[in-house]
Amino acid sequence: MNAVSEILAYLIQTLLTLALVAVVLRLLLQLVRADFYNPVSQFLARLTNPLVLPLRRVVPSLGGLDLSSLLLALVLQMAAIVALLALNGVGPPNIVLLLVWSVLGVVGLVVNIYFFALLAMIILSWIAPASRHPALLLLFQLTEPVMAPFRKMLPTMGGLDFSPILVFILINIVQIALRHMAAGVGLHPALVIGL
């Protein structure tokens, strides 16, 4: 790979990664019913509306799940895989394999988002425990549905919350399972955003 194609691959992967993260965050914030009027939520909605709203006319929502955002995330993941393969001179795989790779990538990205969101919540609880910043409120709204069941399982420990440890263990188990599933379907982790 020469320098120009490597730079082009980097730029394409970066743009598609940012778009994919924005769409997946929008989907997750809708799933947890986060505050839509939060400035960060508004930013994500404005950023992704040009791609999501046209799809929403064709693809309806299913209960609380925004299928148009989910479909867009899968399409962005597929586009990233095809672009990276094309830049390396390899043709795209069959559509079923491409779909499986994309689903694994989106699930891996969701797991990574939760990993970093929980890590940020832990660090910020030490640095700024009483902060009312809009991003912190969204982080809390995003992570609380995952943390609540684990908090109920653990006894009270004198003001210390050990539930993130259990969530991190679960995240690591899911990541190991995703890596093995990806290897089982012949997916190289460098091709997929999120793994």
Short mmCIF file of N, CA, C and O in Angstrom, two decimals, residues 13 23 39 43 56 81-82 106-107 116 126 131 145 151 159 182 192 195:
data_model
loop_
_atom_site.label_atom_id
_atom_site.label_comp_id
_atom_site.label_asym_id
_atom_site.label_seq_id
_atom_site.Cartn_x
_atom_site.Cartn_y
_atom_site.Cartn_z
N GLN A 13 -11.89 5.80 6.65
CA GLN A 13 -12.22 5.06 7.87
C GLN A 13 -12.59 6.04 9.00
O GLN A 13 -13.53 5.78 9.76
N VAL A 23 -24.47 7.75 14.71
CA VAL A 23 -25.74 7.04 14.48
C VAL A 23 -26.01 6.03 15.59
O VAL A 23 -27.13 5.93 16.09
N PRO A 39 -28.54 19.37 25.06
CA PRO A 39 -27.80 19.90 23.92
C PRO A 39 -26.98 18.86 23.15
O PRO A 39 -26.86 18.95 21.93
N PHE A 43 -27.51 17.92 19.27
CA PHE A 43 -26.40 17.92 18.31
C PHE A 43 -26.37 16.62 17.51
O PHE A 43 -26.24 16.63 16.29
N ARG A 56 -36.39 7.00 7.51
CA ARG A 56 -37.55 6.85 8.39
C ARG A 56 -38.86 6.87 7.60
O ARG A 56 -39.85 6.33 8.05
N ILE A 81 -16.45 -1.49 5.39
CA ILE A 81 -15.80 -2.76 5.04
C ILE A 81 -15.48 -2.80 3.55
O ILE A 81 -14.36 -3.14 3.15
N VAL A 82 -16.46 -2.46 2.72
CA VAL A 82 -16.26 -2.50 1.27
C VAL A 82 -15.18 -1.51 0.85
O VAL A 82 -14.32 -1.82 0.02
N VAL A 106 -21.26 -3.65 14.48
CA VAL A 106 -22.15 -2.73 15.19
C VAL A 106 -22.31 -3.17 16.65
O VAL A 106 -22.28 -2.35 17.56
N VAL A 107 -22.46 -4.47 16.88
CA VAL A 107 -22.55 -4.96 18.26
C VAL A 107 -21.25 -4.66 19.01
O VAL A 107 -21.28 -4.23 20.17
N PHE A 116 -16.45 2.60 27.32
CA PHE A 116 -15.88 3.93 27.52
C PHE A 116 -16.84 4.85 28.29
O PHE A 116 -16.39 5.71 29.05
N TRP A 126 -15.29 10.72 40.43
CA TRP A 126 -14.23 11.12 41.36
C TRP A 126 -13.87 12.59 41.17
O TRP A 126 -13.64 13.30 42.14
N SER A 131 -21.46 17.45 39.32
CA SER A 131 -21.57 18.24 38.10
C SER A 131 -22.91 18.01 37.42
O SER A 131 -23.44 16.91 37.41
N PRO A 145 -29.41 2.15 32.80
CA PRO A 145 -30.18 0.92 32.56
C PRO A 145 -29.32 -0.35 32.59
O PRO A 145 -29.82 -1.43 32.89
N ARG A 151 -26.52 -3.31 40.37
CA ARG A 151 -26.59 -2.67 41.67
C ARG A 151 -27.54 -3.40 42.59
O ARG A 151 -27.31 -3.49 43.80
N GLY A 159 -21.52 3.05 50.75
CA GLY A 159 -21.39 4.16 49.81
C GLY A 159 -20.53 3.87 48.59
O GLY A 159 -20.43 4.70 47.70
N ALA A 182 -16.18 -13.48 15.21
CA ALA A 182 -15.58 -12.82 14.05
C ALA A 182 -14.54 -13.73 13.40
O ALA A 182 -14.49 -13.86 12.17
N VAL A 192 -13.38 -3.93 10.41
CA VAL A 192 -14.66 -3.57 10.99
C VAL A 192 -14.48 -2.50 12.07
O VAL A 192 -13.60 -2.62 12.91
N LEU A 195 -14.61 -3.54 16.40
CA LEU A 195 -13.99 -4.74 16.96
C LEU A 195 -12.52 -4.48 17.29
O LEU A 195 -11.85 -3.75 16.68
#
